[in-house]
Amino acid sequence: MAAICLLPDLLISQIAAGEVIERPASVVKELLENAVDAGAQQIHLTLEDGGIRRIRVQDDGCGIPQVDLSLAVTRHATSKIQSMQDLQQIATHGFRGEALAAIGSVSQLTLTSRTQDAPHASQISNISGAWILGPTAAGVGTTVDIQALFHAVPARRRFLKTAGTEWGHAREAFVRQALIRADLGWQLTHQDRLVMRLMPCEPGRRIAQVLDLPEARLRIVDEVRGPLHIESWLQTPTDVAGRSDQQYFFVNGRAVRDRLLIQALRMAYADVLHGDRQPAAVVSLTLDPGLVDVNVHPAKAEVRFREGQAVFQAVMSACKAALSSSSAPASSLGMSSGMALAPGKALAPGAALAPGMASEAPVRVGPRLPSAWAHLQSSMPLVASDAAPLAARPQWVTQAPAPSAADAHPLGFAIGQVHGIYILAQNAEGLVLIDMHAAHERVLYEQLKSTTKNTIQSLLEPVVLKASAEELEVAAREAQALEALGLVLTPLSSDHLAVRGVPSLLANVPLEPLVRDALRELAEQGVANGVEAQRDALLATMACHGSVRANRHLSLPEMNQLLRDMEQTARADQCNHGRPTWLQWSLADIDRLFLRGQ
């Protein structure tokens, strides 16, 4: 066995670099964060070959004094922490000294900096292998120029991907910083071509610019819940595409990847997304640095919350509340007049759907609602009330309500039906087209959810499950939360649980995976989303089967009752599958179609 010896300083630095520098994007992240910490107002990133050949970050921050430049490229030297207390209350981002030492050991690095009171700039470089310090000409701020990344570690360089792939990762690192610091100016150049230039602006405008989203359609969250300040900019559900790479999470201004926050966002969008689509979102949390540990990952990409379950619940509920304040769709002709729909409230001015959004395809046939839910269907207003046969009823009714009456209800009043599928209504804005099946499906779904909440079916014979010590502990600790979901669990022994009650809607669902998933989610997140998700999925099916179908001709009172119910229902602008339920045309839009006044 070889004798134990101290490693050379260069090898120690290269090992440290391997922990924090995975690819050029890692360097970009560190240097941009350092520029932000330095108080820069303008930051310029220049890349060549995706950062493999060159990375240059120039800022106009406070700069580094000449006497500190040699220390700046030394391991374990930084101006950002002085004690263990500072380490536990980290409010800065990059670690300039530590990062530069690691980067310099695996690249050719030149650091140029000048402070406000310095007569000239100073430069330190390791181009020749040893660090050389001297004067130079430059403005106030710092420029870090890195060339030939991993040239001294060929094995690491071989693991880099193509220049195009590395460019994509580096650009993403730039975007993360630009998103969270909209008050700063940013510039990105690649291969001598200006790719992005962002002037200081409001956060919503910056997010709209970078993610290519309509600013007016972003749902904004700005809430303080206990020690947590939640700021989020969420894409309207009906605008969501199939991408999941436009979700950004920040904790105290630091970009992070956190499974807890990803799950909270996913649950907030439950019931309002179509298919497998993923929303674009920026979620920013601000809290006491002592309540979050940013040192659990070498590259500071992951964090650990002291009260993770409370953070999960706060983010999920805040985002869900914002998404429940629904937006009215615009017409497929690109007309932008729209309204917003708040749960339990009348409609108010709001934003419009993106052009070209198609409404839900009509459901023409389907099974009857199960008899157990017949009383719910009978309580719904959309029942044929007139004596005339459906086929004999007029498809169009030309008499429109008086304008004063339409003003009292944002969705207005029904004029008639179109092909037994859509309801045409007139409101103060102009015309409204409603997909009656999709709209009634959402109304009925929300009613079913409120009616069946906390409904428990007791089992004649308890189902006994073998349980681990952790599952038994969670079942005892979260008994009240489980019962709120409809699950009644009691311990039988040191390794067995008895299931004595289940949600009435899930009585026929296999119990063992249901219970185990609930206990696992309660242990990890403080909420059993699986039980709620299965229950809501069954309720959505019930609502779909129980809602009015295509070719069902409704009377004017029935159509108007549906409009009133929509005005009082959360998320009524979308069906349970995330498709729009109504479109709005303003009179100005219609005038333009007919060239009136032109």
XYZ file of C-alpha atoms in Angstrom:
598
model
C 0.000 0.000 0.000
C 1.381 3.428 -0.990
C 2.286 5.919 1.692
C -0.158 8.705 2.510
C 0.988 12.094 1.240
C -0.394 15.566 0.643
C -1.616 16.306 -2.852
C -0.007 19.150 -4.835
C -1.928 22.427 -4.810
C -2.525 22.294 -8.565
C -4.048 18.815 -8.363
C -6.214 19.910 -5.422
C -7.509 22.839 -7.487
C -8.188 20.584 -10.469
C -10.127 18.149 -8.294
C -12.140 21.070 -6.863
C -12.779 22.301 -10.391
C -14.168 18.901 -11.322
C -16.760 19.222 -8.558
C -18.144 22.578 -9.653
C -17.275 22.800 -13.365
C -19.167 20.219 -15.382
C -19.126 22.162 -18.649
C -18.736 25.752 -19.941
C -22.230 26.575 -18.646
C -20.975 25.992 -15.087
C -18.318 28.654 -15.607
C -20.868 31.020 -17.141
C -23.141 30.614 -14.139
C -20.388 31.324 -11.614
C -19.054 34.380 -13.439
C -22.490 35.911 -14.042
C -23.397 35.456 -10.381
C -20.105 37.094 -9.389
C -20.926 40.068 -11.615
C -24.341 40.418 -9.982
C -22.780 40.247 -6.509
C -20.343 42.984 -7.536
C -23.247 45.401 -8.049
C -22.998 45.525 -11.845
C -25.682 47.322 -13.839
C -24.568 46.072 -17.262
C -23.218 42.559 -17.896
C -21.890 41.315 -21.240
C -21.233 37.624 -21.933
C -19.183 36.637 -24.982
C -18.813 32.998 -26.073
C -16.917 31.161 -28.768
C -17.765 27.569 -29.688
C -20.360 27.456 -26.935
C -17.741 28.440 -24.352
C -15.317 25.628 -25.136
C -12.860 27.959 -26.838
C -13.658 31.180 -24.980
C -15.842 32.634 -22.221
C -15.636 36.345 -21.489
C -17.763 38.151 -18.876
C -17.517 41.919 -18.580
C -19.313 43.920 -15.884
C -19.358 47.498 -14.563
C -19.477 46.506 -10.904
C -17.337 47.636 -7.982
C -14.192 45.916 -9.222
C -11.364 44.251 -7.274
C -8.539 46.310 -5.767
C -5.097 45.607 -7.185
C -3.824 44.346 -3.832
C -6.568 41.691 -3.792
C -6.162 40.379 -7.347
C -3.597 37.767 -6.379
C -5.855 36.555 -3.580
C -8.857 36.452 -5.909
C -7.370 33.537 -7.833
C -6.250 31.674 -4.707
C -8.197 28.721 -3.328
C -10.496 29.381 -0.376
C -10.231 33.159 -0.684
C -13.415 35.238 -0.870
C -14.854 38.519 0.342
C -18.329 37.048 0.824
C -18.019 34.965 3.967
C -15.896 35.502 7.048
C -17.370 33.106 9.627
C -19.626 30.091 10.099
C -22.530 32.465 10.724
C -21.976 34.022 7.289
C -21.991 30.527 5.763
C -25.380 29.830 7.338
C -26.826 33.169 6.187
C -25.547 33.327 2.607
C -27.160 36.189 0.719
C -24.669 36.318 -2.185
C -24.449 33.969 -5.135
C -21.154 33.086 -6.815
C -17.946 32.722 -4.802
C -15.521 34.866 -6.797
C -12.266 33.694 -5.202
C -13.108 29.997 -4.985
C -14.546 29.847 -8.496
C -11.652 31.708 -10.123
C -9.066 29.460 -8.511
C -10.831 26.323 -9.743
C -11.431 27.723 -13.224
C -7.862 29.006 -13.530
C -6.456 25.562 -12.788
C -8.178 24.060 -15.861
C -7.995 26.950 -18.341
C -6.091 30.024 -19.459
C -7.566 32.834 -17.373
C -7.110 36.590 -17.520
C -8.698 38.752 -14.820
C -8.863 42.506 -15.402
C -10.394 44.814 -12.803
C -10.537 48.419 -11.712
C -12.206 50.078 -8.729
C -13.768 53.520 -8.797
C -10.863 55.210 -6.969
C -8.053 53.379 -8.775
C -5.938 55.425 -11.250
C -5.777 52.500 -13.660
C -6.900 48.898 -14.042
C -4.867 45.847 -13.044
C -4.615 42.471 -14.710
C -3.583 39.017 -13.568
C -3.260 36.040 -15.903
C -1.935 32.519 -16.053
C -1.423 32.336 -19.810
C 2.222 31.328 -19.361
C 1.468 28.818 -16.593
C 2.285 31.077 -13.640
C 0.195 33.981 -12.394
C 1.474 37.350 -13.667
C 0.144 40.631 -12.243
C 0.532 44.039 -13.894
C -1.186 47.332 -14.821
C -3.449 47.726 -17.866
C -6.061 50.046 -19.342
C -9.762 49.361 -18.641
C -12.855 51.017 -17.245
C -14.391 50.524 -13.813
C -15.557 46.970 -13.291
C -14.237 43.480 -13.921
C -13.589 41.394 -17.010
C -12.901 37.669 -16.759
C -11.560 36.123 -19.963
C -11.257 32.315 -20.070
C -9.790 30.440 -23.020
C -9.158 26.760 -23.781
C -11.308 25.328 -21.007
C -9.970 21.973 -19.749
C -6.842 22.274 -21.893
C -4.850 21.093 -18.879
C -7.243 18.186 -18.245
C -7.645 16.415 -21.617
C -9.713 13.606 -20.092
C -12.354 16.108 -18.972
C -12.318 17.918 -22.295
C -13.123 14.700 -24.155
C -16.351 14.432 -22.179
C -17.630 17.781 -23.464
C -20.376 17.612 -26.081
C -20.419 19.398 -29.414
C -20.095 23.160 -29.561
C -23.802 23.443 -30.399
C -24.835 21.445 -27.342
C -22.536 23.381 -25.020
C -23.828 26.632 -26.501
C -27.375 25.612 -25.614
C -26.428 24.955 -21.984
C -24.446 28.186 -21.705
C -27.297 30.208 -23.187
C -29.669 28.638 -20.662
C -27.371 29.675 -17.809
C -27.435 33.234 -19.167
C -31.233 33.203 -19.475
C -31.679 32.133 -15.845
C -29.690 35.098 -14.584
C -31.360 37.551 -16.950
C -34.820 36.374 -15.894
C -34.393 36.929 -12.180
C -32.519 40.250 -12.495
C -34.736 42.301 -14.769
C -33.342 45.475 -13.182
C -29.989 44.862 -14.895
C -28.924 45.174 -18.519
C -27.696 41.978 -20.188
C -25.972 41.247 -23.473
C -25.062 37.889 -25.023
C -22.706 37.460 -27.983
C -21.796 34.167 -29.651
C -19.330 33.744 -32.509
C -19.124 37.555 -32.817
C -22.900 37.762 -33.344
C -25.189 39.628 -30.942
C -27.762 37.046 -29.814
C -29.619 38.863 -27.049
C -29.665 42.368 -25.638
C -31.934 43.135 -22.718
C -32.435 46.571 -21.230
C -33.495 47.019 -17.578
C -37.280 46.714 -17.239
C -40.106 45.318 -15.107
C -39.939 41.575 -14.301
C -43.075 40.732 -16.273
C -41.757 42.413 -19.383
C -38.376 40.680 -19.058
C -40.038 37.272 -18.708
C -42.253 37.957 -21.719
C -39.199 38.994 -23.770
C -37.000 36.053 -22.860
C -39.645 33.315 -22.947
C -41.518 34.813 -25.908
C -44.836 35.059 -24.054
C -47.528 37.767 -24.202
C -46.935 39.869 -21.081
C -50.635 40.681 -20.662
C -51.464 36.985 -20.364
C -49.103 36.111 -17.522
C -50.791 35.218 -14.227
C -48.861 37.012 -11.507
C -48.426 35.867 -7.914
C -47.073 38.332 -5.357
C -47.891 37.071 -1.876
C -46.283 36.975 1.530
C -47.072 33.837 3.490
C -45.358 33.815 6.856
C -41.591 34.211 6.298
C -41.999 33.368 2.589
C -42.409 35.946 -0.196
C -43.711 34.220 -3.328
C -43.418 35.917 -6.715
C -44.467 33.931 -9.758
C -45.254 34.593 -13.386
C -47.365 31.760 -14.790
C -48.433 30.979 -18.325
C -52.171 30.953 -18.951
C -53.258 27.291 -19.055
C -54.882 27.556 -22.483
C -51.634 28.956 -23.932
C -49.528 26.071 -22.682
C -47.573 24.043 -25.250
C -45.857 20.688 -24.852
C -42.502 21.951 -23.509
C -41.202 21.566 -19.973
C -37.911 23.443 -20.446
C -39.363 26.866 -19.662
C -39.874 26.393 -15.944
C -37.484 28.386 -13.772
C -37.205 28.349 -9.992
C -35.271 30.803 -7.852
C -34.600 30.935 -4.127
C -33.271 34.255 -2.839
C -32.271 35.143 -6.386
C -30.366 31.890 -6.944
C -31.444 29.593 -9.787
C -32.156 26.120 -8.390
C -33.497 22.730 -9.407
C -35.832 21.585 -6.667
C -38.174 18.595 -6.866
C -40.419 20.103 -4.200
C -41.044 23.283 -6.196
C -41.510 21.396 -9.461
C -44.163 19.218 -7.837
C -45.879 22.247 -6.270
C -46.154 23.897 -9.690
C -47.444 20.700 -11.278
C -50.160 20.358 -8.647
C -51.154 24.011 -9.070
C -51.829 23.360 -12.759
C -53.836 20.195 -12.068
C -57.325 20.322 -13.600
C -56.421 23.058 -16.079
C -53.864 21.509 -18.456
C -54.684 19.743 -21.686
C -52.963 16.385 -22.177
C -49.254 16.259 -21.341
C -48.605 19.946 -21.861
C -46.213 21.739 -19.537
C -46.542 25.430 -18.615
C -43.890 28.109 -18.829
C -43.366 29.590 -15.384
C -40.962 31.605 -13.292
C -41.256 31.002 -9.541
C -39.168 33.126 -7.198
C -39.050 32.661 -3.420
C -37.517 35.082 -0.949
C -37.002 34.017 2.653
C -34.551 34.292 5.514
C -31.263 32.690 4.324
C -31.170 30.807 7.623
C -34.310 28.891 6.581
C -32.707 27.409 3.467
C -29.448 25.515 2.995
C -27.741 26.344 -0.309
C -24.632 24.268 0.402
C -26.126 20.818 -0.237
C -24.791 20.774 -3.821
C -21.220 21.631 -4.948
C -22.535 23.897 -7.716
C -25.263 25.371 -5.468
C -27.876 24.053 -7.942
C -30.017 22.415 -5.245
C -31.304 23.670 -1.923
C -32.890 22.218 1.190
C -35.664 24.041 3.022
C -35.905 23.814 6.787
C -39.713 23.604 6.455
C -40.073 21.923 3.085
C -43.694 20.878 3.521
C -44.779 24.406 4.439
C -42.967 25.802 1.377
C -44.625 23.194 -0.848
C -48.105 24.021 0.431
C -47.575 27.775 0.210
C -46.283 27.716 -3.379
C -48.925 25.281 -4.575
C -51.861 27.164 -3.025
C -50.617 30.598 -4.131
C -50.124 29.481 -7.742
C -53.400 27.568 -7.775
C -55.271 30.654 -6.552
C -53.752 32.732 -9.359
C -54.704 30.134 -11.955
C -58.247 29.900 -10.580
C -58.775 33.508 -11.617
C -59.492 32.441 -15.151
C -58.955 34.423 -18.324
C -61.444 34.693 -21.113
C -60.383 33.366 -24.494
C -60.084 35.584 -27.533
C -61.569 34.589 -30.831
C -59.665 32.392 -33.251
C -59.536 35.376 -35.602
C -56.933 36.999 -33.387
C -59.257 39.436 -31.650
C -57.981 40.417 -28.257
C -60.971 41.619 -26.314
C -61.437 39.413 -23.264
C -62.415 39.189 -19.630
C -61.224 37.516 -16.465
C -63.299 35.112 -14.431
C -62.792 34.863 -10.683
C -64.245 32.049 -8.579
C -67.493 33.056 -6.965
C -67.362 36.553 -8.448
C -68.610 38.379 -11.496
C -66.369 38.821 -14.496
C -63.882 41.657 -14.677
C -61.596 42.964 -17.434
C -58.655 40.675 -18.158
C -56.495 39.137 -20.825
C -57.298 37.066 -23.888
C -56.340 33.680 -25.242
C -53.707 33.327 -27.890
C -55.033 33.319 -31.459
C -55.810 30.023 -33.099
C -56.847 28.111 -29.998
C -59.454 25.547 -31.000
C -62.343 24.658 -28.726
C -63.073 21.166 -27.499
C -64.379 18.669 -30.018
C -68.036 17.918 -29.336
C -68.867 14.702 -27.516
C -71.842 13.236 -29.342
C -72.404 9.987 -27.481
C -71.504 8.650 -24.080
C -72.637 6.465 -21.208
C -75.193 7.686 -18.741
C -74.168 9.091 -15.383
C -73.988 6.301 -12.776
C -77.099 6.047 -10.675
C -75.160 6.940 -7.530
C -74.707 10.415 -8.980
C -78.150 10.832 -10.468
C -79.186 13.250 -7.722
C -76.359 15.552 -8.710
C -77.409 15.565 -12.336
C -81.010 16.190 -11.389
C -79.919 19.247 -9.409
C -78.298 20.783 -12.452
C -80.185 23.541 -14.261
C -79.753 22.231 -17.793
C -82.888 20.154 -17.996
C -85.353 20.306 -20.880
C -88.135 22.360 -19.356
C -90.428 23.188 -22.255
C -92.958 20.757 -23.640
C -91.895 20.930 -27.276
C -89.790 18.032 -28.573
C -86.074 18.815 -28.858
C -86.098 18.536 -32.653
C -88.997 20.967 -32.860
C -87.306 23.713 -30.897
C -85.919 26.638 -32.918
C -82.170 26.569 -33.444
C -81.956 30.356 -33.539
C -83.780 32.910 -31.422
C -83.333 36.379 -32.848
C -84.670 38.368 -29.915
C -81.687 39.761 -27.984
C -81.799 41.155 -24.447
C -81.723 44.871 -23.890
C -78.212 46.355 -23.607
C -78.818 47.416 -20.023
C -79.611 43.829 -19.071
C -76.502 42.527 -20.828
C -74.363 44.979 -18.877
C -75.444 43.369 -15.601
C -73.887 40.000 -16.533
C -70.390 39.846 -18.074
C -71.231 36.770 -20.163
C -74.429 38.456 -21.270
C -77.532 36.604 -22.375
C -78.086 33.791 -24.842
C -79.351 34.509 -28.332
C -79.470 30.920 -29.551
C -77.524 27.780 -30.473
C -75.266 26.961 -33.389
C -75.707 23.407 -34.727
C -76.728 22.187 -31.288
C -73.100 22.504 -30.093
C -72.399 26.134 -29.278
C -74.321 28.861 -27.494
C -74.221 32.347 -28.960
C -74.669 35.138 -26.440
C -74.616 38.927 -26.463
C -72.889 40.946 -23.756
C -71.826 44.556 -23.346
C -68.581 43.862 -25.255
C -70.156 42.200 -28.260
C -70.684 38.490 -28.970
C -69.702 35.450 -26.905
C -69.485 31.887 -28.259
C -69.701 29.100 -25.670
C -68.964 25.405 -26.088
C -71.886 24.190 -24.002
C -70.505 20.700 -23.299
C -67.083 21.983 -22.227
C -68.581 24.767 -20.095
C -71.131 22.511 -18.396
C -68.438 19.895 -17.798
C -66.361 22.394 -15.778
C -69.398 23.634 -13.828
C -70.480 20.103 -12.952
C -66.914 19.045 -12.091
C -66.477 21.868 -9.579
C -69.865 21.050 -8.045
C -68.940 17.387 -7.742
C -65.657 18.254 -6.050
C -67.363 20.377 -3.423
C -70.176 17.850 -2.910
C -67.978 14.771 -2.474
C -65.205 16.319 -0.386
C -64.306 14.327 2.753
C -66.808 11.561 1.930
C -65.574 8.370 3.651
C -66.810 4.841 3.064
C -66.168 2.569 6.043
C -65.021 -0.947 5.233
C -66.954 -3.867 6.737
C -63.688 -5.773 7.062
C -60.473 -3.764 7.481
C -57.755 -4.354 4.908
C -54.478 -5.232 6.649
C -51.210 -4.110 5.086
C -47.637 -4.842 6.073
C -45.996 -1.494 6.828
C -42.508 -0.221 7.514
C -41.609 1.716 10.629
C -41.547 4.938 8.588
C -45.027 4.270 7.152
C -46.415 3.569 10.625
C -44.877 6.775 11.945
C -46.328 8.845 9.086
C -49.760 7.221 9.486
C -49.823 8.131 13.185
C -48.443 11.641 12.714
C -50.644 12.526 9.726
C -53.845 10.773 10.838
C -55.857 13.984 10.585
C -54.563 14.791 7.093
C -55.287 11.239 5.935
C -58.835 11.361 7.266
C -59.366 14.662 5.461
C -58.558 12.752 2.284
C -60.968 9.962 3.220
C -58.376 7.438 4.433
C -58.801 5.998 7.921
C -55.692 4.063 9.007
C -54.938 2.514 12.380
C -51.835 0.580 13.502
C -52.397 -3.085 14.323
C -48.892 -4.033 15.396
C -45.300 -2.951 15.023
C -45.363 -3.793 11.323
C -49.014 -3.795 10.177
C -51.612 -1.150 9.323
C -55.370 -1.546 9.090
C -57.298 0.379 6.441
C -60.762 1.029 7.914
C -62.069 3.739 5.624
C -61.453 4.959 2.071
C -62.761 7.817 -0.104
C -66.190 6.745 -1.311
C -65.275 7.445 -4.932
C -62.201 5.185 -4.697
C -63.796 2.230 -2.929
C -63.083 -0.023 -5.919
C -59.505 1.187 -6.471
C -56.670 -1.172 -5.359
C -56.031 -0.028 -1.805
C -52.433 -1.041 -1.180
C -50.789 1.203 -3.826
C -53.226 3.993 -2.938
C -52.307 3.880 0.766
C -48.577 3.485 0.195
C -48.462 6.356 -2.286
C -50.411 8.550 0.143
C -48.015 7.780 2.998
C -44.971 8.330 0.796
C -46.221 11.704 -0.447
C -47.154 12.809 3.055
C -43.652 11.935 4.234
C -41.981 13.808 1.367
C -44.286 16.746 0.711
C -46.825 16.979 3.506
C -49.726 16.329 1.130
C -51.017 13.131 -0.471
C -51.544 14.299 -4.024
C -52.084 10.813 -5.388
C -55.359 10.325 -3.518
C -56.678 13.693 -4.603
C -55.513 13.118 -8.186
C -57.304 9.755 -8.443
C -60.445 11.167 -6.867
C -60.429 14.205 -9.162
C -59.812 12.030 -12.235
C -62.906 9.990 -11.403
C -64.923 13.142 -10.771
C -63.789 14.545 -14.122
C -65.083 11.401 -15.823
C -68.376 11.731 -13.961
C -68.670 15.359 -14.983
C -67.911 14.554 -18.616
C -70.597 11.859 -18.699
C -73.120 14.017 -16.885
C -72.753 17.222 -18.889
C -74.945 18.220 -21.801
C -74.080 16.703 -25.158
C -73.847 17.959 -28.684
C -77.163 18.139 -30.556
C -78.969 18.835 -27.302
C -81.140 21.856 -28.052
C -81.585 24.036 -24.983
C -84.186 26.643 -24.203
C -83.119 30.235 -23.611
C -83.616 29.931 -19.811
C -81.393 26.825 -19.800
C -78.686 28.553 -21.797
C -78.799 31.644 -19.587
C -78.616 29.489 -16.454
C -75.420 27.929 -17.779
C -73.943 31.396 -18.341
C -74.809 32.393 -14.760
C -73.259 29.190 -13.416
C -70.078 29.850 -15.407
C -69.800 33.304 -13.874
C -69.798 31.727 -10.412
C -67.447 28.798 -11.139
C -63.680 28.721 -10.668
C -61.628 28.116 -13.836
C -64.794 28.263 -15.931
C -62.918 29.412 -19.016
C -61.528 25.884 -19.421
C -62.985 22.423 -19.374
C -61.457 19.671 -17.256
C -59.047 18.856 -20.096
C -57.619 22.370 -20.357
C -59.507 23.397 -23.505
C -61.237 26.799 -23.754
C -64.971 26.976 -23.038
C -65.822 30.373 -24.526
C -64.578 33.019 -26.956
C -65.264 36.765 -27.061
C -65.718 39.076 -30.055
C -65.953 42.802 -29.407
C -68.103 45.081 -31.571
C -64.907 46.722 -32.814
C -63.645 43.312 -33.958
C -66.874 42.651 -35.822
C -66.850 46.135 -37.376
C -63.367 45.450 -38.739
C -64.560 42.205 -40.297
C -67.251 44.101 -42.211
C -64.988 47.091 -42.960
C -67.345 49.457 -41.159
C -65.941 52.952 -40.840
C -63.172 52.254 -43.350
